[in-house]
Short mmCIF file of C-alpha atoms in Angstrom, two decimals:
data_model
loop_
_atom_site.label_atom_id
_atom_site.label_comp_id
_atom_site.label_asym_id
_atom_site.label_seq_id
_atom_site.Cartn_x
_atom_site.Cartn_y
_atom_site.Cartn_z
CA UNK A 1022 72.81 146.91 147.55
CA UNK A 1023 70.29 149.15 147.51
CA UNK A 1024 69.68 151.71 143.66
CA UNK A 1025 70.73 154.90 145.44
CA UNK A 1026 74.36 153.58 146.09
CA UNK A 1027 74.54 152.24 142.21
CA UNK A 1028 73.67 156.05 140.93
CA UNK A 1029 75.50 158.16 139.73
CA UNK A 1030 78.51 157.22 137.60
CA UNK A 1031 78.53 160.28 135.70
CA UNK A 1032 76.50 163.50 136.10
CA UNK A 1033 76.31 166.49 134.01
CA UNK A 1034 74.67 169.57 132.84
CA UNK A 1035 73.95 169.81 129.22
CA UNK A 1036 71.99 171.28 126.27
CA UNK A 1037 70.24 169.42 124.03
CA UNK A 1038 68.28 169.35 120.94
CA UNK A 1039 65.23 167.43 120.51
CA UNK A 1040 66.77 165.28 118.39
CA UNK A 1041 70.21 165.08 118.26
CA UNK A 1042 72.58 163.29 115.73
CA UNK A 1043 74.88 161.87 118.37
CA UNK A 1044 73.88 158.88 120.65
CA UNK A 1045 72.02 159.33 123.61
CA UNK A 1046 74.29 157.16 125.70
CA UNK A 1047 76.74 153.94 124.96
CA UNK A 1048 77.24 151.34 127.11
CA UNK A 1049 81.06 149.52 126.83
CA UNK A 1050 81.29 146.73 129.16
CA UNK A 1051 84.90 146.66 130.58
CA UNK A 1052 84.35 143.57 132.08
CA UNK A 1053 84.00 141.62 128.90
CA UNK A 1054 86.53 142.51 126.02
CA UNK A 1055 87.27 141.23 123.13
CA UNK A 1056 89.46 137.97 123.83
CA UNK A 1057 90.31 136.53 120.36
CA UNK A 1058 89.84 137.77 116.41
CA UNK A 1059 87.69 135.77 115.91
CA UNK A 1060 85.26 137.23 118.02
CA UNK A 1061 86.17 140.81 116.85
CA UNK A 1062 85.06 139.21 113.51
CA UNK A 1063 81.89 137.82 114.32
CA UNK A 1064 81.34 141.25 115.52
CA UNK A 1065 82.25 142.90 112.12
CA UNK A 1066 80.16 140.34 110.11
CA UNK A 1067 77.24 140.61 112.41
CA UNK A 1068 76.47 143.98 112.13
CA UNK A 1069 75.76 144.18 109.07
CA UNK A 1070 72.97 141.56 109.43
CA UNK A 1071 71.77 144.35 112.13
CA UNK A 1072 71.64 147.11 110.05
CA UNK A 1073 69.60 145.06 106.83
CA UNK A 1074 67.20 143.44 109.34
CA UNK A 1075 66.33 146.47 110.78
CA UNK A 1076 66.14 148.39 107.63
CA UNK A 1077 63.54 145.22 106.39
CA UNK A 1078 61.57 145.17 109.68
CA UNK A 1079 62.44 147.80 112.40
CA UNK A 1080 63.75 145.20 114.36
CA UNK A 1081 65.81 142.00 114.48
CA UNK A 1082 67.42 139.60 117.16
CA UNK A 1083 70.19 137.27 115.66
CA UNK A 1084 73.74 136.03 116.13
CA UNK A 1085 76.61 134.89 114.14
CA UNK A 1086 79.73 132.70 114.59
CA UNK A 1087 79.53 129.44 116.43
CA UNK A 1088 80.29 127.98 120.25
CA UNK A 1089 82.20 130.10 122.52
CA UNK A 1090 82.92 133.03 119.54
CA UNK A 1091 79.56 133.02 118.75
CA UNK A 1092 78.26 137.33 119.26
CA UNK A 1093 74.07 137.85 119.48
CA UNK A 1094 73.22 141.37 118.38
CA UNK A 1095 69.94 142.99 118.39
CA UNK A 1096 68.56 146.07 116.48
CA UNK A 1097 65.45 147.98 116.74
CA UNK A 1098 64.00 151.54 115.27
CA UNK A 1099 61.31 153.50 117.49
CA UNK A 1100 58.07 152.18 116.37
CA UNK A 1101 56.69 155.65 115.26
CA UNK A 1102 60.02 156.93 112.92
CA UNK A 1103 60.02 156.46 109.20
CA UNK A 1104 61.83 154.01 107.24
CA UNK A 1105 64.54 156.64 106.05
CA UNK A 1106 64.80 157.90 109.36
CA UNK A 1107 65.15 154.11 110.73
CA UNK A 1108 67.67 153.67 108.02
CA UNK A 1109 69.83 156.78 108.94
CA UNK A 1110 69.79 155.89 112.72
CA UNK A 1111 70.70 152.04 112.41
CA UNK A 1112 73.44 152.71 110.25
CA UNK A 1113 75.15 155.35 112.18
CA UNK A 1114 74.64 153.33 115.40
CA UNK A 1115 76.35 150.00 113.99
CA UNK A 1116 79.25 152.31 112.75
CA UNK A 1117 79.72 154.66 116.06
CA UNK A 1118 79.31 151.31 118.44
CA UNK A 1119 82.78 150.04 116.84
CA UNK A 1120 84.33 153.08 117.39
CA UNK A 1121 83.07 153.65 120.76
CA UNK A 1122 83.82 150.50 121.93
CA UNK A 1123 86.30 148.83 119.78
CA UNK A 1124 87.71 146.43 122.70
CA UNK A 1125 84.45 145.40 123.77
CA UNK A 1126 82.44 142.12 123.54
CA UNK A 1127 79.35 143.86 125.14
CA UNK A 1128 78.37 147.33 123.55
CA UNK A 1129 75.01 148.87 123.20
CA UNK A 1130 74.06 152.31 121.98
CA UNK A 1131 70.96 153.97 122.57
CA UNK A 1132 69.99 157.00 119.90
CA UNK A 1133 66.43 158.85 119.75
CA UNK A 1134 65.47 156.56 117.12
CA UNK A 1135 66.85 153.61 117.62
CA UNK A 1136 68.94 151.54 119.74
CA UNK A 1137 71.89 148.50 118.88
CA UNK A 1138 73.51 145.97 121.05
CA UNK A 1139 75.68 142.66 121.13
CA UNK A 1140 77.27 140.44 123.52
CA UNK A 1141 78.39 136.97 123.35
CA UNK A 1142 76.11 136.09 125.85
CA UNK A 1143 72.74 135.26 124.37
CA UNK A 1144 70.39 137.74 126.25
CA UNK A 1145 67.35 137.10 124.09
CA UNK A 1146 63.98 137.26 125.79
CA UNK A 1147 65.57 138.45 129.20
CA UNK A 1148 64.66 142.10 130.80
CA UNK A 1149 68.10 143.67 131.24
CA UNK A 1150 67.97 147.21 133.20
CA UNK A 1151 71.77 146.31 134.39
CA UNK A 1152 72.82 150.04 133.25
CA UNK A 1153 70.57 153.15 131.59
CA UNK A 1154 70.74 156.27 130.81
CA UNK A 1155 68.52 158.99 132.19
CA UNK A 1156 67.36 162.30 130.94
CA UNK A 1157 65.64 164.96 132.63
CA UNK A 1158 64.54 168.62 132.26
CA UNK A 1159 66.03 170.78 134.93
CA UNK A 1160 62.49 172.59 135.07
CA UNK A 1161 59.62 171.47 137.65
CA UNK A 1162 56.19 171.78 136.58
CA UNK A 1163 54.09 174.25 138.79
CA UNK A 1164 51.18 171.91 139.96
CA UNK A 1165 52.86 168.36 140.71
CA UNK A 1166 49.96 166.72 142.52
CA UNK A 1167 47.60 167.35 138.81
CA UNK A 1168 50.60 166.48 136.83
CA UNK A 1169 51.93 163.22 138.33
CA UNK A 1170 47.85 162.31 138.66
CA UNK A 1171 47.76 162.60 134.20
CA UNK A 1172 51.11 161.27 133.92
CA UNK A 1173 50.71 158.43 135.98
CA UNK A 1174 47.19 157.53 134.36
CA UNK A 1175 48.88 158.32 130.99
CA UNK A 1176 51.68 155.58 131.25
CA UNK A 1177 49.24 153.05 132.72
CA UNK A 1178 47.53 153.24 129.54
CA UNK A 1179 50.36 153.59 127.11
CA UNK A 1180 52.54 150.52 129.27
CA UNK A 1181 48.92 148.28 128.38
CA UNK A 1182 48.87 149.11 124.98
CA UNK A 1183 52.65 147.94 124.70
CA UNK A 1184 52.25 144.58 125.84
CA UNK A 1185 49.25 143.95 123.70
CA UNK A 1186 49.94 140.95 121.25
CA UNK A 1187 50.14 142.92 117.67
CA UNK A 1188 51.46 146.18 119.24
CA UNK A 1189 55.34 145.24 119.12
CA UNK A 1190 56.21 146.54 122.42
CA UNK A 1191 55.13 149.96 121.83
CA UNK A 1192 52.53 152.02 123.33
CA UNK A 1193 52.18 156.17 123.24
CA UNK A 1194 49.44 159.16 123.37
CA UNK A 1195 48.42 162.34 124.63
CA UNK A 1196 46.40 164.22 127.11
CA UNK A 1197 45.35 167.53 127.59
CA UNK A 1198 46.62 169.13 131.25
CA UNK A 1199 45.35 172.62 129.88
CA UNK A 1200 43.44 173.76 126.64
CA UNK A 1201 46.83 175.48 125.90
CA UNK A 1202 49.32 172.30 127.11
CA UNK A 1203 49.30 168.77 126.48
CA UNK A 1204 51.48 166.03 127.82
CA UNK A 1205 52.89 163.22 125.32
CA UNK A 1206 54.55 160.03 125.89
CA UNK A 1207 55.95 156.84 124.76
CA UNK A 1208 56.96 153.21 125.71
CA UNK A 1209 58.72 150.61 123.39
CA UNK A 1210 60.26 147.56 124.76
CA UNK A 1211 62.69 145.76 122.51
CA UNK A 1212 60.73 143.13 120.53
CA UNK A 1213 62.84 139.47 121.85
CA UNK A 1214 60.58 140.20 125.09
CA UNK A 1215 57.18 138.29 126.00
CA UNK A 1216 54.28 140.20 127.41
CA UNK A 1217 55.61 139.86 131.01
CA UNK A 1218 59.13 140.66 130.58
CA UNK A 1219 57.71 143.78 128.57
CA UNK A 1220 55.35 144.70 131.36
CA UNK A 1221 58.54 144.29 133.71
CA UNK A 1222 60.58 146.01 132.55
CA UNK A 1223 57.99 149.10 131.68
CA UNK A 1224 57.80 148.95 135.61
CA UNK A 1225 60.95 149.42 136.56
CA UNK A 1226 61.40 152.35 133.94
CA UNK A 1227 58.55 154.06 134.97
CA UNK A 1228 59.69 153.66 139.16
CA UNK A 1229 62.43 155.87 137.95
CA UNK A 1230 60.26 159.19 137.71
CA UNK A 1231 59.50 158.97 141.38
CA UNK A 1232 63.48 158.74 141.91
CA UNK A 1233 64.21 161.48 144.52
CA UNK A 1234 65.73 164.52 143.00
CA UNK A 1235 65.85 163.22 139.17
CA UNK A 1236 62.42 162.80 137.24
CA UNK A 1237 59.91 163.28 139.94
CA UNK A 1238 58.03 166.38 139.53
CA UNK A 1239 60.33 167.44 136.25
CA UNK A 1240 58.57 168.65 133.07
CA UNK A 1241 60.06 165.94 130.59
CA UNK A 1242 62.04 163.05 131.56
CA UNK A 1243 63.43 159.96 129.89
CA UNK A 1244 64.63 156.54 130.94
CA UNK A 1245 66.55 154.04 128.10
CA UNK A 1246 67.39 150.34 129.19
CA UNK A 1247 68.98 147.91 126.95
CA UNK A 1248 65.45 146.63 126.73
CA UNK A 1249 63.17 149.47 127.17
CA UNK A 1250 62.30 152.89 126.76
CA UNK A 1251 59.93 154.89 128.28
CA UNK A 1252 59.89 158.80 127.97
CA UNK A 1253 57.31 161.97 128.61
CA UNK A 1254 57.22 165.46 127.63
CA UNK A 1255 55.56 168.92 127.53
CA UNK A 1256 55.96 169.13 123.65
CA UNK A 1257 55.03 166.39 120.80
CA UNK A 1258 58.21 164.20 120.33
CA UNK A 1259 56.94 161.39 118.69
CA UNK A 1260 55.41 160.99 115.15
CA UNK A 1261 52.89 161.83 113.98
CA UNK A 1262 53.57 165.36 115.57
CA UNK A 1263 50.59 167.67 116.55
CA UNK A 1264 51.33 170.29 113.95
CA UNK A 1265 50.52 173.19 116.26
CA UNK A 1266 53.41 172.69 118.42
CA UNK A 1267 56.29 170.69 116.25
CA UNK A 1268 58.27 173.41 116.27
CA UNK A 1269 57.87 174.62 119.82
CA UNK A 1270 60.61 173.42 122.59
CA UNK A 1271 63.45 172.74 120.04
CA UNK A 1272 66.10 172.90 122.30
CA UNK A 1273 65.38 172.18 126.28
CA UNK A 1274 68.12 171.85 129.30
CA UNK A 1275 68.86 168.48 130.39
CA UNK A 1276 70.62 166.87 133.15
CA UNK A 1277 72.15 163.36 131.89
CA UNK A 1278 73.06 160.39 134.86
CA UNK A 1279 74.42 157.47 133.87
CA UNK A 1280 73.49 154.83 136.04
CA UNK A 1281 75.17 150.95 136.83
CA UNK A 1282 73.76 148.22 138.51
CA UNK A 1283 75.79 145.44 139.04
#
């Protein structure tokens, strides 16, 4: 089946901030609840474990409970965020994920700063772009053939940097399309994944912005996968931010798609 005929679950206009306190997207699998208690509490004990690893180290992969009730979770912070800013993220995602999917054995939530998950299927070290969530401005850029040239060279670079050993998935930088307008962006794949699965799944991200209609040609677009990220703008986003322009852009038009792929 080919993507076109997966697309399009849900679409809708919206305004956003830059960085908002609710989630990005969630993910409830209705095809794999919650069969026992026991399960539902392997869930409960495991996410605390989530929310302390990540706190410690940005990031951790790790399960709890044994044979068929055992649950794998996974937790990761954007690379660039602060610790307090980590902290604050992972702990509202590990509470909202229970209440946004209290029946589910499969749950992920994706938030500008970090992003949760667990299933009781072990999907360590596997690239899983089954279902994302897509962002993009509603505004085309006025020269596409220049921009899509800088952007193109700009995520080759960035997706290189990310599966360097040392670099933890992430890769992200800058270049200047004007003396008055730069373009930033940012890659992270989740840190269970080898170089190649990284580099994969980068790939497949990135093949969204030429999606007809949806990223290609827009002037900030993002594209979050249970085990990637990849996202560009007109306006610094990630930290560090270029102190002439933080404040600029604070609140853009979006159009959100969910998308499924069985």
């Amino acid at each position: 089946m080919g993507f076109l005929s997966h697309l399009l679950i849900l679409l809708l206009l919206c305004t956003i901030s830059a960085e908002s306190a609710d989630p990005s997207g969630v993910f409830c699998n209705t095809n794999a609840n919650i069969s026992n208690n026991q399960i539902s509490s392997n869930i409960d004990r495991l996410l605390p474990q989530l929310v302390q690893g990540t706190i410690l180290n940005g990031y951790i992969a790790t399960s709890f409970g044994k044979a068929e009730n055992q649950v794998y979770g996974l937790a990761q912070c954007r690379a660039d965020v602060t610790g307090n800013d980590c902290k604050t993220c992972i702990e509202s995602a590990a509470t909202e994920i229970r209440k946004r999917c209290p029946k589910q054995a499969d749950a992920r939530i994706w938030y500008d700063y970090c992003f949760l998950r667990y299933d009781i299927k072990n999907f360590f070290g596997e690239v899983d772009t089954s279902y994302g969530i897509f962002y993009a401005n509603v505004q085309n850029v006025t020269d596409p053939d220049t921009f899509n040239k800088e952007l193109g060279a700009l995520i080759d670079q960035i997706s290189s940097e990310a599966v360097v050993p040392g670099n933890k998935g992430n890769g992200r930088g800058k270049t200047k399309l004007t003396p008055f307008l730069t373009l930033y962006a940012l890659v992270q794949c989740t840190r269970d994944l080898s170089q190649l699965p990284c580099k994969q799944c980068l790939a497949i991200a990135v093949d969204t912005f030429n999606f007809p209609n949806f990223c290609n040609n827009k002037k900030g677009c993002r594209v979050l996968y249970s085990s990637c990220y990849v996202r560009y703008e007109l306006y610094p986003f990630y930290f560090p931010l270029d102190s002439q322009d933080e404040s600029a852009n604070s609140s853009l038009a979006y159009y959100v798609s969910a998308v499924s792929k069985p």
